[in-house]
Short mmCIF file of C-alpha atoms in Angstrom, two decimals:
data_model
loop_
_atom_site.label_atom_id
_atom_site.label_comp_id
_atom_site.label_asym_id
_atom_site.label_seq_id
_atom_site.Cartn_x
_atom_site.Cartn_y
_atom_site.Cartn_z
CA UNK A 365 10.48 18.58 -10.72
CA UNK A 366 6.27 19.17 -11.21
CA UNK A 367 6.32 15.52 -12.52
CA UNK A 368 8.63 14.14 -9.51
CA UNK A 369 6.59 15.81 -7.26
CA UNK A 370 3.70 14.11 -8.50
CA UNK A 371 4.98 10.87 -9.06
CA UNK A 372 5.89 11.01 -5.09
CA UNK A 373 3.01 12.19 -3.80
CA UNK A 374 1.23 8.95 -5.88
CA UNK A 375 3.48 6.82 -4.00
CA UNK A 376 2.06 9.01 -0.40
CA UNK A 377 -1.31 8.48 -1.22
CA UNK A 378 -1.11 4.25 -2.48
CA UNK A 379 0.02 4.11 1.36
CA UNK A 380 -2.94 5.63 2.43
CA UNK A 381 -4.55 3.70 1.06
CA UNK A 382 -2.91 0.25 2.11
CA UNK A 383 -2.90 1.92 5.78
CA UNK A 384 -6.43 2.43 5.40
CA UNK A 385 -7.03 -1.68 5.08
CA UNK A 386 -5.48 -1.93 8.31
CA UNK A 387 -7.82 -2.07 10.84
CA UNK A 388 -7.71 -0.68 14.11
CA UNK A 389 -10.84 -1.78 15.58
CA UNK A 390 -13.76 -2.69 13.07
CA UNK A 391 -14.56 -4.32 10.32
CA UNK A 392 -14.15 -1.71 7.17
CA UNK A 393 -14.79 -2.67 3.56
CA UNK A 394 -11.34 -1.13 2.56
CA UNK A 395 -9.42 -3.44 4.87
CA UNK A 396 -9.63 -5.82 1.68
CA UNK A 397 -8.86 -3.29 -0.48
CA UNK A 398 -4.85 -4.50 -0.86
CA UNK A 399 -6.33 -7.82 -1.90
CA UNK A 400 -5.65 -8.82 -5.45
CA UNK A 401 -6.62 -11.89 -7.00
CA UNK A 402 -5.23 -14.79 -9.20
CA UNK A 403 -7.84 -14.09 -11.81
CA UNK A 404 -8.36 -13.83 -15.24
CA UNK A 405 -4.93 -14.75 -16.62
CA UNK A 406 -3.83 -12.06 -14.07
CA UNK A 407 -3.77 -10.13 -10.56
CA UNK A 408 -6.72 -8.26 -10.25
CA UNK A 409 -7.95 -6.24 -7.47
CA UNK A 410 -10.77 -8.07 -5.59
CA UNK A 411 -13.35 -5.33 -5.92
CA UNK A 412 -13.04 -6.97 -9.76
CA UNK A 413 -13.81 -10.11 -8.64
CA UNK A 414 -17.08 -9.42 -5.98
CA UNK A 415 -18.60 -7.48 -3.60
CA UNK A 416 -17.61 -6.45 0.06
CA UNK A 417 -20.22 -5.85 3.07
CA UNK A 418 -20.21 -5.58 6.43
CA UNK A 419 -23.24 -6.94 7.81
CA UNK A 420 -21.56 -7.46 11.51
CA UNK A 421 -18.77 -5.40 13.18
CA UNK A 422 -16.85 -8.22 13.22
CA UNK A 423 -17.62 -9.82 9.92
CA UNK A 424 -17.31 -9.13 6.41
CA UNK A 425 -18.52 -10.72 3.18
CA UNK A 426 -17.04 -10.93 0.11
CA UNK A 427 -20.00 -11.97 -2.78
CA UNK A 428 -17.88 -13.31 -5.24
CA UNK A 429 -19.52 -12.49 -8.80
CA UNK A 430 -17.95 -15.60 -10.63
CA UNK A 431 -18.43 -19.01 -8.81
CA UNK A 432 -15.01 -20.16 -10.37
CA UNK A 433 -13.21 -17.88 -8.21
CA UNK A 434 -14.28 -18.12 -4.81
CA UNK A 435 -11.24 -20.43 -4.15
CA UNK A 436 -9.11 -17.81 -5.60
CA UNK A 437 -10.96 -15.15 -3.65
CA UNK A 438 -10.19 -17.10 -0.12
CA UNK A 439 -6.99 -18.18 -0.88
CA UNK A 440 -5.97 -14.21 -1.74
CA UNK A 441 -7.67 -13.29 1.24
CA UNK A 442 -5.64 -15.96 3.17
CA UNK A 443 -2.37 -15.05 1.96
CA UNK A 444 -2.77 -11.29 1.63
CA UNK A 445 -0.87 -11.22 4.96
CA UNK A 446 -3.58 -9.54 6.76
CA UNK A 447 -4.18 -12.40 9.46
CA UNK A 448 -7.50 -13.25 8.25
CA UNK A 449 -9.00 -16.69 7.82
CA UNK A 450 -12.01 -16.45 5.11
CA UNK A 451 -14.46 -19.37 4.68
CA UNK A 452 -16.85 -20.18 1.71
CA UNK A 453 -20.41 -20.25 2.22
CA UNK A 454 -21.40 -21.17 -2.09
CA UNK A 455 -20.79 -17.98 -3.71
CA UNK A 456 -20.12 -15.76 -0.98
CA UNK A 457 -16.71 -15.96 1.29
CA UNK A 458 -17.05 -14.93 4.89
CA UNK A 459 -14.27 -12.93 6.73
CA UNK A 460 -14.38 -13.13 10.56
CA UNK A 461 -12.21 -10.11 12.15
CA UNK A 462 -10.62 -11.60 14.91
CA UNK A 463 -10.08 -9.51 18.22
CA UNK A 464 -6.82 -7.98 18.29
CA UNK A 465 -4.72 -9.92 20.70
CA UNK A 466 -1.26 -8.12 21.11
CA UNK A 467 -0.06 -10.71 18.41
CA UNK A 468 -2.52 -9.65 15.63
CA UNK A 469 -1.23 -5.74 16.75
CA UNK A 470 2.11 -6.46 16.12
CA UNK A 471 1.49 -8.05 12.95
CA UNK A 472 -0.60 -5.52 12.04
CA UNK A 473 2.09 -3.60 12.41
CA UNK A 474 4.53 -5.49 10.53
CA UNK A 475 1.98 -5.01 8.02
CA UNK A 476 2.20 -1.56 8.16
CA UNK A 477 6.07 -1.32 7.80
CA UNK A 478 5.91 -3.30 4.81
CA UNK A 479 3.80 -1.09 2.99
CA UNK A 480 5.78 1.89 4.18
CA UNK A 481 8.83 0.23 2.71
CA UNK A 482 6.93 0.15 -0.58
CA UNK A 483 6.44 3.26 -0.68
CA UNK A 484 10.26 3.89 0.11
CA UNK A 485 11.10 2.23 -2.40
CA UNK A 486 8.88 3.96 -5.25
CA UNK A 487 9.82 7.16 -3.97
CA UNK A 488 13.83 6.19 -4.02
CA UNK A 489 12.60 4.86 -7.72
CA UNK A 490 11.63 8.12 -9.07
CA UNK A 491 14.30 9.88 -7.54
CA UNK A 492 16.84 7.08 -9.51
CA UNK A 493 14.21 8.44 -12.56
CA UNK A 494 15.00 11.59 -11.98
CA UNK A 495 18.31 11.50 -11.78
CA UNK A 496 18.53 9.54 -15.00
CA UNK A 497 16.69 11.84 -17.08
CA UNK A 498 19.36 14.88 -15.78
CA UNK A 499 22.49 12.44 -16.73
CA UNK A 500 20.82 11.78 -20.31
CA UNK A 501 20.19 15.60 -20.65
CA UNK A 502 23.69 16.35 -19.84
CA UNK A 503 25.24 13.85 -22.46
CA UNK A 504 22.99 15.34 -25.03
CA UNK A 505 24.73 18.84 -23.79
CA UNK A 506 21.40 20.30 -22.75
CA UNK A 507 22.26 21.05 -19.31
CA UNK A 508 26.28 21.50 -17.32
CA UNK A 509 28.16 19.41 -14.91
CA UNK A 510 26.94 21.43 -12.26
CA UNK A 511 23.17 21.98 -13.35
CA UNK A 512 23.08 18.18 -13.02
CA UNK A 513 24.84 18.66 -9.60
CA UNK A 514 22.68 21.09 -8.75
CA UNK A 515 18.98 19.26 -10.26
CA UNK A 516 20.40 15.83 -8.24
CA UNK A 517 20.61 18.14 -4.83
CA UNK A 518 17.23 19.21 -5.22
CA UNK A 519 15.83 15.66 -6.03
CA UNK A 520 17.55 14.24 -3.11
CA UNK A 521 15.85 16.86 -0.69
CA UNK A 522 12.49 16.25 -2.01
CA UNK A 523 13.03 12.64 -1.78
CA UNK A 524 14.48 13.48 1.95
CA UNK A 525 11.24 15.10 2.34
CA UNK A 526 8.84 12.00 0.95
CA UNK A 527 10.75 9.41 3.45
CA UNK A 528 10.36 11.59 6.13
CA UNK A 529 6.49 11.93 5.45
CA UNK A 530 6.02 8.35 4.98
CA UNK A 531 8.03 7.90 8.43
CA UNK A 532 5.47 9.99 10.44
CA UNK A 533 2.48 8.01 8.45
CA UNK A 534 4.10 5.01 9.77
CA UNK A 535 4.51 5.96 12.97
CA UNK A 536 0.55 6.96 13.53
CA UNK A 537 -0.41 3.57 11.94
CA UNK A 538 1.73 1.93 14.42
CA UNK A 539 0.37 3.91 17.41
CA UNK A 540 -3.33 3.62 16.42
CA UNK A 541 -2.75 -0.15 15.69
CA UNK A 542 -1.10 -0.55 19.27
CA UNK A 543 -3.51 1.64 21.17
CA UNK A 544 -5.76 -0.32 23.29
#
């Protein structure tokens, strides 16, 4: 259960973290931060790829460390979902934050579901783990029918618990996004 618990709350804090690149207001280094890159042979994150400043409150910079990759840099940017539309300027790509219309808010906020989904999802996914590693334990005769009953009732709660805690998350995102 320590290492479901744990798994779970990895899957609470990644959303943080992709709620904390959606802006409410400013520009913030970390709204890049779910940005990954076509790079290398792979996806990398774009901190791997360059540098992020905020020399305006509406602007941010992206100093992209290896000229072969601005395009890539822009075009992650672009397509990242985030409803930003970065330029090239040589080695360094420019991000303009727009104002937040009620548009950009509600895509923002579609934003914010998805990644709440995600999480969901890798929560549901250790619970299926979980779950697993009781069934194989009872085939091997390590545990009964109804310790497995009982160790799949206590998985589903604590998943129960995880949804409902990304839920609330979700629901402040969506208020701050929508507050005016």
């Amino acid at each position: 259960m320590e290492d479901l618990t744990r798994r779970m709350d990895g899957a609470l804090e990644s959303l943080r973290r992709d709620f904390a690149g959606l802006r409410s207001g400013r520009a913030n280094p970390a709204l890049l931060e779910p940005v990954r890159v076509e790079a290398y042979g792979g996806e990398v994150p774009l901190s791997q790829c360059g540098s992020v400043a905020v020399p305006e409150a509406r602007m941010l910079t992206v100093q992209v460390w290896d000229r072969s990759l601005v395009g890539a840099v822009e075009r992650a940017i672009r397509d990242a979902g985030l409803g930003l539309n970065p330029a090239a300027d040589g080695q360094t790509v420019r991000v303009p934050i727009p104002q937040l219309t009620e548009e950009r808010r509600n895509e923002l906020a579609r934003a914010a579901a998805r990644y709440a989904e995600g999480a969901k999802i890798a929560v549901r996914g250790v619970r299926r783990d979980g779950n697993d590693k009781a069934k194989a334990m009872e085939k091997k005769s390590e545990i009964s029918q109804d310790d497995v009953k009982a160790w799949s009732d206590s998985i589903q709660k604590l998943t129960d618990q995880y949804v409902k805690r990304i839920d609330e998350q979700l629901a402040d995102k969506e208020r701050e996004i929508k507050q005016v």
